[in-house]
């Protein structure tokens, strides 16, 4: 049973792809064609069946395997979230392929034939010398609200010198009926003036058992998003996990809190600096109803 609020964690251009160790991933912002390095330990916990709470009702189990010259890739399952798709796959490289956990996949995902991707993150975990688990978090500018979505998942890119000439391509139907039923939408539609005179407008907050996202727009292009803390009536604070632009102009943004499900009636949104999450940038926004 889910508690009212829970959280598993509180707290360059493409030519310069970098290899990192363990929970380090690359986030490819498609709209500006660059790769960012950041942490993503939470995706694995969502897709790991041994973890609690149980997210199986939001997953579509696939179990389809495709082979090419690099090896066998099995798409195990897909999990839908609010404007986000989480992927779990198993890779078995061919015997002479020099592959390790420092290589991460960057799949392209089409939804009902359209590309909504704004950011793509990946993580590779070695299970044995010849078997690797591949996790991906694909964030979207929007997603159709149908209970079933047609997905084309193309594993056609990775942070490696070797091009994937014959990509692994999976075509499946993913279900999001339960997600649409369980999500909670806080309509906000409120503009505030920050301490520097900039005006932003928080449009809504969408919370699911998988994540919570604050959607806001700015009157001018932002090279870096502002951040938000979320404060409950009981005084508990959550700090954001990632921020990303939703359009090419960088005037629409998503601020995501992983593994945070807001089920109480009232919360406060506190704008803060990305580099100093205790430094408030403007007035508090109250959301919800008493």
PDB file of C-alpha atoms in Angstrom:
ATOM      1  CA  UNK A   1       0.000   0.000   0.000  1.00  0.00           C
ATOM      2  CA  UNK A   2       1.390   3.404  -0.957  1.00  0.00           C
ATOM      3  CA  UNK A   3       1.774   6.020   1.734  1.00  0.00           C
ATOM      4  CA  UNK A   4       0.487   9.532   1.154  1.00  0.00           C
ATOM      5  CA  UNK A   5       3.953  10.703   0.112  1.00  0.00           C
ATOM      6  CA  UNK A   6       7.067   8.712  -0.562  1.00  0.00           C
ATOM      7  CA  UNK A   7      10.409   9.335  -2.189  1.00  0.00           C
ATOM      8  CA  UNK A   8      13.283   6.995  -2.990  1.00  0.00           C
ATOM      9  CA  UNK A   9      15.688   9.934  -3.180  1.00  0.00           C
ATOM     10  CA  UNK A  10      15.378  13.435  -1.827  1.00  0.00           C
ATOM     11  CA  UNK A  11      17.784  15.086  -2.267  1.00  0.00           C
ATOM     12  CA  UNK A  12      28.314  18.762 -24.901  1.00  0.00           C
ATOM     13  CA  UNK A  13      27.734  18.297 -27.917  1.00  0.00           C
ATOM     14  CA  UNK A  14      27.262  14.753 -29.185  1.00  0.00           C
ATOM     15  CA  UNK A  15      30.817  14.597 -30.551  1.00  0.00           C
ATOM     16  CA  UNK A  16      32.160  14.723 -27.021  1.00  0.00           C
ATOM     17  CA  UNK A  17      30.444  11.687 -25.555  1.00  0.00           C
ATOM     18  CA  UNK A  18      31.983  10.721 -22.257  1.00  0.00           C
ATOM     19  CA  UNK A  19      32.268   7.383 -20.480  1.00  0.00           C
ATOM     20  CA  UNK A  20      31.458   7.299 -16.776  1.00  0.00           C
ATOM     21  CA  UNK A  21      31.242   4.586 -14.117  1.00  0.00           C
ATOM     22  CA  UNK A  22      28.283   2.883 -12.437  1.00  0.00           C
ATOM     23  CA  UNK A  23      25.107   4.892 -11.904  1.00  0.00           C
ATOM     24  CA  UNK A  24      26.315   7.575 -14.323  1.00  0.00           C
ATOM     25  CA  UNK A  25      24.341   8.052 -17.523  1.00  0.00           C
ATOM     26  CA  UNK A  26      24.108  10.295 -20.529  1.00  0.00           C
ATOM     27  CA  UNK A  27      21.034  12.400 -21.135  1.00  0.00           C
ATOM     28  CA  UNK A  28      20.597  13.346 -24.762  1.00  0.00           C
ATOM     29  CA  UNK A  29      18.500  16.470 -25.175  1.00  0.00           C
ATOM     30  CA  UNK A  30      17.109  15.877 -28.633  1.00  0.00           C
ATOM     31  CA  UNK A  31      15.827  19.393 -29.236  1.00  0.00           C
ATOM     32  CA  UNK A  32      19.339  20.829 -28.984  1.00  0.00           C
ATOM     33  CA  UNK A  33      21.256  17.675 -30.008  1.00  0.00           C
ATOM     34  CA  UNK A  34      23.569  17.438 -27.023  1.00  0.00           C
ATOM     35  CA  UNK A  35      24.465  14.953 -24.322  1.00  0.00           C
ATOM     36  CA  UNK A  36      24.489  15.708 -20.596  1.00  0.00           C
ATOM     37  CA  UNK A  37      25.955  13.477 -17.907  1.00  0.00           C
ATOM     38  CA  UNK A  38      23.943  12.969 -14.720  1.00  0.00           C
ATOM     39  CA  UNK A  39      22.888  10.363 -12.137  1.00  0.00           C
ATOM     40  CA  UNK A  40      19.904   8.065 -12.677  1.00  0.00           C
ATOM     41  CA  UNK A  41      19.785   5.413  -9.929  1.00  0.00           C
ATOM     42  CA  UNK A  42      16.000   5.490  -9.624  1.00  0.00           C
ATOM     43  CA  UNK A  43      15.038   4.031 -13.014  1.00  0.00           C
ATOM     44  CA  UNK A  44      16.471   0.648 -12.085  1.00  0.00           C
ATOM     45  CA  UNK A  45      14.451   0.587  -8.875  1.00  0.00           C
ATOM     46  CA  UNK A  46      11.229   1.210 -10.821  1.00  0.00           C
ATOM     47  CA  UNK A  47      11.892  -1.686 -13.176  1.00  0.00           C
ATOM     48  CA  UNK A  48      13.425  -4.109 -10.675  1.00  0.00           C
ATOM     49  CA  UNK A  49      10.738  -6.576  -9.594  1.00  0.00           C
ATOM     50  CA  UNK A  50      12.420  -7.059  -6.197  1.00  0.00           C
ATOM     51  CA  UNK A  51      11.905  -3.407  -5.240  1.00  0.00           C
ATOM     52  CA  UNK A  52       8.901  -1.986  -3.408  1.00  0.00           C
ATOM     53  CA  UNK A  53       6.387  -0.559  -4.054  1.00  0.00           C
ATOM     54  CA  UNK A  54       5.108  -2.745  -6.893  1.00  0.00           C
ATOM     55  CA  UNK A  55       4.908  -0.866 -10.191  1.00  0.00           C
ATOM     56  CA  UNK A  56       3.841  -3.881 -12.269  1.00  0.00           C
ATOM     57  CA  UNK A  57       0.370  -2.457 -12.947  1.00  0.00           C
ATOM     58  CA  UNK A  58       2.007   0.335 -14.965  1.00  0.00           C
ATOM     59  CA  UNK A  59       4.219  -1.994 -17.025  1.00  0.00           C
ATOM     60  CA  UNK A  60       3.776  -3.724 -20.353  1.00  0.00           C
ATOM     61  CA  UNK A  61       5.747  -6.975 -20.413  1.00  0.00           C
ATOM     62  CA  UNK A  62       7.325  -7.646 -23.809  1.00  0.00           C
ATOM     63  CA  UNK A  63      10.025 -10.366 -23.776  1.00  0.00           C
ATOM     64  CA  UNK A  64      10.883  -9.943 -27.456  1.00  0.00           C
ATOM     65  CA  UNK A  65      14.438 -10.685 -28.702  1.00  0.00           C
ATOM     66  CA  UNK A  66      16.152  -9.339 -31.828  1.00  0.00           C
ATOM     67  CA  UNK A  67      19.674 -10.207 -33.044  1.00  0.00           C
ATOM     68  CA  UNK A  68      22.131  -8.300 -35.208  1.00  0.00           C
ATOM     69  CA  UNK A  69      25.906  -8.305 -35.771  1.00  0.00           C
ATOM     70  CA  UNK A  70      26.519  -6.940 -32.254  1.00  0.00           C
ATOM     71  CA  UNK A  71      24.425  -9.451 -30.319  1.00  0.00           C
ATOM     72  CA  UNK A  72      21.003 -10.240 -28.867  1.00  0.00           C
ATOM     73  CA  UNK A  73      18.848  -7.510 -27.390  1.00  0.00           C
ATOM     74  CA  UNK A  74      15.717  -8.470 -25.472  1.00  0.00           C
ATOM     75  CA  UNK A  75      13.175  -5.793 -24.636  1.00  0.00           C
ATOM     76  CA  UNK A  76      11.861  -7.039 -21.298  1.00  0.00           C
ATOM     77  CA  UNK A  77       9.288  -4.437 -20.334  1.00  0.00           C
ATOM     78  CA  UNK A  78       8.059  -0.899 -20.820  1.00  0.00           C
ATOM     79  CA  UNK A  79       6.611   1.321 -18.099  1.00  0.00           C
ATOM     80  CA  UNK A  80       4.521   4.402 -18.857  1.00  0.00           C
ATOM     81  CA  UNK A  81       4.637   7.530 -16.726  1.00  0.00           C
ATOM     82  CA  UNK A  82       3.472  11.104 -17.125  1.00  0.00           C
ATOM     83  CA  UNK A  83       5.255  12.229 -20.309  1.00  0.00           C
ATOM     84  CA  UNK A  84       7.950   9.628 -19.654  1.00  0.00           C
ATOM     85  CA  UNK A  85       8.656   6.089 -20.860  1.00  0.00           C
ATOM     86  CA  UNK A  86      10.940   3.731 -18.914  1.00  0.00           C
ATOM     87  CA  UNK A  87      12.588   0.806 -20.717  1.00  0.00           C
ATOM     88  CA  UNK A  88      14.206  -2.382 -19.416  1.00  0.00           C
ATOM     89  CA  UNK A  89      16.220  -4.537 -21.815  1.00  0.00           C
ATOM     90  CA  UNK A  90      18.863  -7.289 -21.672  1.00  0.00           C
ATOM     91  CA  UNK A  91      21.885  -7.228 -23.992  1.00  0.00           C
ATOM     92  CA  UNK A  92      24.015 -10.282 -24.799  1.00  0.00           C
ATOM     93  CA  UNK A  93      26.932  -9.148 -26.989  1.00  0.00           C
ATOM     94  CA  UNK A  94      28.566 -11.476 -29.494  1.00  0.00           C
ATOM     95  CA  UNK A  95      31.669 -13.213 -28.191  1.00  0.00           C
ATOM     96  CA  UNK A  96      34.308 -10.987 -29.834  1.00  0.00           C
ATOM     97  CA  UNK A  97      32.615  -7.667 -29.018  1.00  0.00           C
ATOM     98  CA  UNK A  98      34.572  -5.533 -26.515  1.00  0.00           C
ATOM     99  CA  UNK A  99      31.480  -4.341 -24.625  1.00  0.00           C
ATOM    100  CA  UNK A 100      31.245  -3.232 -20.979  1.00  0.00           C
ATOM    101  CA  UNK A 101      29.046  -1.305 -18.543  1.00  0.00           C
ATOM    102  CA  UNK A 102      30.520   2.013 -19.706  1.00  0.00           C
ATOM    103  CA  UNK A 103      28.612   1.755 -22.985  1.00  0.00           C
ATOM    104  CA  UNK A 104      25.051   3.060 -22.784  1.00  0.00           C
ATOM    105  CA  UNK A 105      22.256   2.908 -25.358  1.00  0.00           C
ATOM    106  CA  UNK A 106      20.332   5.961 -26.591  1.00  0.00           C
ATOM    107  CA  UNK A 107      17.122   4.615 -28.187  1.00  0.00           C
ATOM    108  CA  UNK A 108      14.710   6.607 -30.309  1.00  0.00           C
ATOM    109  CA  UNK A 109      11.061   6.172 -29.348  1.00  0.00           C
ATOM    110  CA  UNK A 110       8.147   7.053 -31.624  1.00  0.00           C
ATOM    111  CA  UNK A 111       4.665   7.219 -30.085  1.00  0.00           C
ATOM    112  CA  UNK A 112       1.806   6.650 -32.514  1.00  0.00           C
ATOM    113  CA  UNK A 113       4.322   7.467 -35.249  1.00  0.00           C
ATOM    114  CA  UNK A 114       5.436  10.785 -33.711  1.00  0.00           C
ATOM    115  CA  UNK A 115       8.640  11.832 -31.977  1.00  0.00           C
ATOM    116  CA  UNK A 116       7.907  13.675 -28.701  1.00  0.00           C
ATOM    117  CA  UNK A 117      11.326  13.035 -27.097  1.00  0.00           C
ATOM    118  CA  UNK A 118      13.079  15.929 -25.360  1.00  0.00           C
ATOM    119  CA  UNK A 119      15.553  13.970 -23.230  1.00  0.00           C
ATOM    120  CA  UNK A 120      16.900  10.428 -23.256  1.00  0.00           C
ATOM    121  CA  UNK A 121      18.815   8.832 -20.390  1.00  0.00           C
ATOM    122  CA  UNK A 122      20.439   5.407 -20.124  1.00  0.00           C
ATOM    123  CA  UNK A 123      22.229   3.128 -17.694  1.00  0.00           C
ATOM    124  CA  UNK A 124      24.086  -0.155 -18.301  1.00  0.00           C
ATOM    125  CA  UNK A 125      24.587  -2.704 -15.505  1.00  0.00           C
ATOM    126  CA  UNK A 126      26.772  -5.793 -15.924  1.00  0.00           C
ATOM    127  CA  UNK A 127      25.029  -8.934 -14.652  1.00  0.00           C
ATOM    128  CA  UNK A 128      27.833 -11.231 -15.886  1.00  0.00           C
ATOM    129  CA  UNK A 129      30.712 -10.873 -18.347  1.00  0.00           C
ATOM    130  CA  UNK A 130      28.280 -11.588 -21.185  1.00  0.00           C
ATOM    131  CA  UNK A 131      24.901 -10.291 -19.975  1.00  0.00           C
ATOM    132  CA  UNK A 132      23.993  -6.639 -19.358  1.00  0.00           C
ATOM    133  CA  UNK A 133      20.815  -4.951 -18.188  1.00  0.00           C
ATOM    134  CA  UNK A 134      19.984  -1.792 -20.127  1.00  0.00           C
ATOM    135  CA  UNK A 135      17.741   0.830 -18.507  1.00  0.00           C
ATOM    136  CA  UNK A 136      16.425   3.944 -20.256  1.00  0.00           C
ATOM    137  CA  UNK A 137      14.307   6.916 -19.248  1.00  0.00           C
ATOM    138  CA  UNK A 138      12.818   8.733 -22.247  1.00  0.00           C
ATOM    139  CA  UNK A 139      11.170  12.045 -21.376  1.00  0.00           C
ATOM    140  CA  UNK A 140       8.545  13.516 -23.700  1.00  0.00           C
ATOM    141  CA  UNK A 141       7.171  16.988 -24.362  1.00  0.00           C
ATOM    142  CA  UNK A 142       3.731  15.378 -24.309  1.00  0.00           C
ATOM    143  CA  UNK A 143       2.046  12.005 -24.704  1.00  0.00           C
ATOM    144  CA  UNK A 144      -1.310  11.075 -26.232  1.00  0.00           C
ATOM    145  CA  UNK A 145      -3.904  10.312 -23.562  1.00  0.00           C
ATOM    146  CA  UNK A 146      -5.066   7.036 -25.121  1.00  0.00           C
ATOM    147  CA  UNK A 147      -5.244   3.955 -22.917  1.00  0.00           C
ATOM    148  CA  UNK A 148      -3.096   2.127 -25.502  1.00  0.00           C
ATOM    149  CA  UNK A 149      -0.114   3.628 -27.328  1.00  0.00           C
ATOM    150  CA  UNK A 150       1.750   2.239 -30.325  1.00  0.00           C
ATOM    151  CA  UNK A 151       5.485   2.465 -29.674  1.00  0.00           C
ATOM    152  CA  UNK A 152       8.369   2.010 -32.084  1.00  0.00           C
ATOM    153  CA  UNK A 153      11.555   1.648 -30.042  1.00  0.00           C
ATOM    154  CA  UNK A 154      14.747   1.864 -32.098  1.00  0.00           C
ATOM    155  CA  UNK A 155      18.028   1.058 -30.352  1.00  0.00           C
ATOM    156  CA  UNK A 156      20.037   2.837 -33.033  1.00  0.00           C
ATOM    157  CA  UNK A 157      22.595   4.845 -31.071  1.00  0.00           C
ATOM    158  CA  UNK A 158      25.064   4.481 -28.210  1.00  0.00           C
ATOM    159  CA  UNK A 159      28.116   6.297 -26.824  1.00  0.00           C
ATOM    160  CA  UNK A 160      30.537   4.223 -28.832  1.00  0.00           C
ATOM    161  CA  UNK A 161      32.678   4.556 -31.931  1.00  0.00           C
ATOM    162  CA  UNK A 162      30.909   1.628 -33.615  1.00  0.00           C
ATOM    163  CA  UNK A 163      27.797   2.714 -35.593  1.00  0.00           C
ATOM    164  CA  UNK A 164      24.701   0.536 -35.329  1.00  0.00           C
ATOM    165  CA  UNK A 165      23.990  -0.051 -39.022  1.00  0.00           C
ATOM    166  CA  UNK A 166      21.190  -2.540 -38.345  1.00  0.00           C
ATOM    167  CA  UNK A 167      19.440  -1.266 -35.208  1.00  0.00           C
ATOM    168  CA  UNK A 168      17.267  -3.343 -32.918  1.00  0.00           C
ATOM    169  CA  UNK A 169      13.687  -2.190 -33.597  1.00  0.00           C
ATOM    170  CA  UNK A 170      10.709  -3.185 -31.440  1.00  0.00           C
ATOM    171  CA  UNK A 171       7.088  -2.355 -32.279  1.00  0.00           C
ATOM    172  CA  UNK A 172       4.702  -2.849 -29.398  1.00  0.00           C
ATOM    173  CA  UNK A 173       1.497  -1.611 -27.792  1.00  0.00           C
ATOM    174  CA  UNK A 174       1.947  -0.124 -24.307  1.00  0.00           C
ATOM    175  CA  UNK A 175      -0.856   0.280 -21.792  1.00  0.00           C
ATOM    176  CA  UNK A 176      -1.347   3.371 -19.651  1.00  0.00           C
ATOM    177  CA  UNK A 177      -4.945   2.897 -18.506  1.00  0.00           C
ATOM    178  CA  UNK A 178      -3.998   2.376 -14.838  1.00  0.00           C
ATOM    179  CA  UNK A 179      -1.567   5.276 -14.906  1.00  0.00           C
ATOM    180  CA  UNK A 180      -4.214   7.656 -16.248  1.00  0.00           C
ATOM    181  CA  UNK A 181      -6.564   6.484 -13.520  1.00  0.00           C
ATOM    182  CA  UNK A 182      -4.057   6.888 -10.673  1.00  0.00           C
ATOM    183  CA  UNK A 183      -2.426  10.177 -11.667  1.00  0.00           C
ATOM    184  CA  UNK A 184      -3.306  13.332  -9.754  1.00  0.00           C
ATOM    185  CA  UNK A 185      -3.365  16.694 -11.541  1.00  0.00           C
ATOM    186  CA  UNK A 186      -3.061  19.935  -9.585  1.00  0.00           C
ATOM    187  CA  UNK A 187      -4.252  22.771 -11.817  1.00  0.00           C
ATOM    188  CA  UNK A 188      -2.225  25.857 -10.883  1.00  0.00           C
ATOM    189  CA  UNK A 189      -2.211  28.444 -13.717  1.00  0.00           C
ATOM    190  CA  UNK A 190      -0.465  31.055 -11.568  1.00  0.00           C
ATOM    191  CA  UNK A 191       2.179  33.614 -12.524  1.00  0.00           C
ATOM    192  CA  UNK A 192       4.770  34.923 -10.072  1.00  0.00           C
ATOM    193  CA  UNK A 193       7.512  37.522 -10.273  1.00  0.00           C
ATOM    194  CA  UNK A 194      10.905  36.273  -9.156  1.00  0.00           C
ATOM    195  CA  UNK A 195      13.399  38.339  -7.184  1.00  0.00           C
ATOM    196  CA  UNK A 196      15.263  39.288 -10.388  1.00  0.00           C
ATOM    197  CA  UNK A 197      12.074  40.627 -11.989  1.00  0.00           C
ATOM    198  CA  UNK A 198      11.538  37.634 -14.251  1.00  0.00           C
ATOM    199  CA  UNK A 199       7.971  36.372 -14.582  1.00  0.00           C
ATOM    200  CA  UNK A 200       7.183  32.671 -14.735  1.00  0.00           C
ATOM    201  CA  UNK A 201       3.848  30.889 -14.827  1.00  0.00           C
ATOM    202  CA  UNK A 202       3.319  27.490 -13.220  1.00  0.00           C
ATOM    203  CA  UNK A 203       0.692  25.732 -15.296  1.00  0.00           C
ATOM    204  CA  UNK A 204       0.156  22.478 -13.424  1.00  0.00           C
ATOM    205  CA  UNK A 205       1.657  19.762 -11.276  1.00  0.00           C
ATOM    206  CA  UNK A 206       1.130  16.145 -12.321  1.00  0.00           C
ATOM    207  CA  UNK A 207       1.796  13.376  -9.803  1.00  0.00           C
ATOM    208  CA  UNK A 208       1.825   9.618 -10.390  1.00  0.00           C
ATOM    209  CA  UNK A 209       3.088   6.705  -8.275  1.00  0.00           C
ATOM    210  CA  UNK A 210       6.266   6.938 -10.374  1.00  0.00           C
ATOM    211  CA  UNK A 211       7.087  10.650 -10.356  1.00  0.00           C
ATOM    212  CA  UNK A 212       5.844  14.205  -9.865  1.00  0.00           C
ATOM    213  CA  UNK A 213       6.411  16.941 -12.452  1.00  0.00           C
ATOM    214  CA  UNK A 214       5.992  20.711 -12.204  1.00  0.00           C
ATOM    215  CA  UNK A 215       5.240  22.327 -15.571  1.00  0.00           C
ATOM    216  CA  UNK A 216       6.018  26.025 -15.959  1.00  0.00           C
ATOM    217  CA  UNK A 217       6.637  28.561 -18.680  1.00  0.00           C
ATOM    218  CA  UNK A 218       8.825  31.657 -18.724  1.00  0.00           C
ATOM    219  CA  UNK A 219       8.403  34.958 -20.536  1.00  0.00           C
ATOM    220  CA  UNK A 220      11.985  34.737 -21.840  1.00  0.00           C
ATOM    221  CA  UNK A 221      14.306  31.976 -22.989  1.00  0.00           C
ATOM    222  CA  UNK A 222      16.164  30.269 -20.140  1.00  0.00           C
ATOM    223  CA  UNK A 223      19.520  28.624 -20.709  1.00  0.00           C
ATOM    224  CA  UNK A 224      19.140  26.991 -17.319  1.00  0.00           C
ATOM    225  CA  UNK A 225      15.901  26.215 -15.552  1.00  0.00           C
ATOM    226  CA  UNK A 226      15.049  27.462 -12.105  1.00  0.00           C
ATOM    227  CA  UNK A 227      14.327  24.756  -9.545  1.00  0.00           C
ATOM    228  CA  UNK A 228      11.544  24.078  -7.080  1.00  0.00           C
ATOM    229  CA  UNK A 229      11.219  22.473  -3.693  1.00  0.00           C
ATOM    230  CA  UNK A 230       7.887  20.935  -2.694  1.00  0.00           C
ATOM    231  CA  UNK A 231       6.756  21.406   0.900  1.00  0.00           C
ATOM    232  CA  UNK A 232       3.948  19.392   2.522  1.00  0.00           C
ATOM    233  CA  UNK A 233       1.603  20.676   5.236  1.00  0.00           C
ATOM    234  CA  UNK A 234       3.476  18.502   7.744  1.00  0.00           C
ATOM    235  CA  UNK A 235       6.739  20.294   6.885  1.00  0.00           C
ATOM    236  CA  UNK A 236       8.381  17.595   4.730  1.00  0.00           C
ATOM    237  CA  UNK A 237      10.469  18.911   1.836  1.00  0.00           C
ATOM    238  CA  UNK A 238      11.326  17.236  -1.473  1.00  0.00           C
ATOM    239  CA  UNK A 239      14.012  18.506  -3.831  1.00  0.00           C
ATOM    240  CA  UNK A 240      13.830  18.063  -7.592  1.00  0.00           C
ATOM    241  CA  UNK A 241      15.801  15.383  -9.450  1.00  0.00           C
ATOM    242  CA  UNK A 242      15.925  16.816 -12.984  1.00  0.00           C
ATOM    243  CA  UNK A 243      14.812  19.735 -15.131  1.00  0.00           C
ATOM    244  CA  UNK A 244      14.557  19.874 -18.911  1.00  0.00           C
ATOM    245  CA  UNK A 245      13.171  22.167 -21.634  1.00  0.00           C
ATOM    246  CA  UNK A 246      10.002  21.092 -23.411  1.00  0.00           C
ATOM    247  CA  UNK A 247      10.482  23.280 -26.490  1.00  0.00           C
ATOM    248  CA  UNK A 248      13.305  24.614 -28.637  1.00  0.00           C
ATOM    249  CA  UNK A 249      12.830  28.146 -27.339  1.00  0.00           C
ATOM    250  CA  UNK A 250      13.543  27.024 -23.750  1.00  0.00           C
ATOM    251  CA  UNK A 251      10.431  28.831 -22.505  1.00  0.00           C
ATOM    252  CA  UNK A 252       8.557  25.722 -21.352  1.00  0.00           C
ATOM    253  CA  UNK A 253      10.070  23.449 -18.719  1.00  0.00           C
ATOM    254  CA  UNK A 254       9.460  20.296 -16.744  1.00  0.00           C
ATOM    255  CA  UNK A 255      10.810  19.884 -13.193  1.00  0.00           C
ATOM    256  CA  UNK A 256      10.688  16.208 -12.210  1.00  0.00           C
ATOM    257  CA  UNK A 257      10.788  14.564  -8.785  1.00  0.00           C
ATOM    258  CA  UNK A 258      11.457  10.826  -9.107  1.00  0.00           C
ATOM    259  CA  UNK A 259       9.456   8.353  -7.000  1.00  0.00           C
ATOM    260  CA  UNK A 260       7.328  11.042  -5.396  1.00  0.00           C
ATOM    261  CA  UNK A 261       3.527  10.580  -5.281  1.00  0.00           C
ATOM    262  CA  UNK A 262       1.557  13.531  -3.907  1.00  0.00           C
ATOM    263  CA  UNK A 263      -1.712  12.300  -2.414  1.00  0.00           C
ATOM    264  CA  UNK A 264      -2.427  14.962   0.202  1.00  0.00           C
ATOM    265  CA  UNK A 265      -4.636  17.952  -0.545  1.00  0.00           C
ATOM    266  CA  UNK A 266      -2.268  20.881   0.021  1.00  0.00           C
ATOM    267  CA  UNK A 267       1.361  21.595  -0.883  1.00  0.00           C
ATOM    268  CA  UNK A 268       3.648  24.578  -1.430  1.00  0.00           C
ATOM    269  CA  UNK A 269       5.970  25.087  -4.413  1.00  0.00           C
ATOM    270  CA  UNK A 270       9.091  27.075  -3.509  1.00  0.00           C
ATOM    271  CA  UNK A 271      11.225  28.441  -6.387  1.00  0.00           C
ATOM    272  CA  UNK A 272      14.928  27.997  -5.600  1.00  0.00           C
ATOM    273  CA  UNK A 273      18.292  28.208  -7.339  1.00  0.00           C
ATOM    274  CA  UNK A 274      19.490  25.077  -9.114  1.00  0.00           C
ATOM    275  CA  UNK A 275      22.932  25.412  -7.529  1.00  0.00           C
ATOM    276  CA  UNK A 276      21.654  26.348  -4.074  1.00  0.00           C
ATOM    277  CA  UNK A 277      18.402  24.599  -3.297  1.00  0.00           C
ATOM    278  CA  UNK A 278      18.018  26.471  -0.017  1.00  0.00           C
ATOM    279  CA  UNK A 279      18.120  29.905  -1.686  1.00  0.00           C
ATOM    280  CA  UNK A 280      14.570  31.004  -2.479  1.00  0.00           C
ATOM    281  CA  UNK A 281      14.054  32.975  -5.694  1.00  0.00           C
ATOM    282  CA  UNK A 282      10.531  34.285  -5.213  1.00  0.00           C
ATOM    283  CA  UNK A 283       7.131  33.864  -3.592  1.00  0.00           C
ATOM    284  CA  UNK A 284       5.677  30.501  -2.619  1.00  0.00           C
ATOM    285  CA  UNK A 285       2.875  29.007  -4.710  1.00  0.00           C
ATOM    286  CA  UNK A 286       0.219  27.045  -2.877  1.00  0.00           C
ATOM    287  CA  UNK A 287      -1.448  24.173  -4.735  1.00  0.00           C
ATOM    288  CA  UNK A 288      -4.389  21.955  -3.933  1.00  0.00           C
ATOM    289  CA  UNK A 289      -7.540  22.530  -1.916  1.00  0.00           C
ATOM    290  CA  UNK A 290      -8.216  22.689   1.805  1.00  0.00           C
TER     291      UNK A 290
END
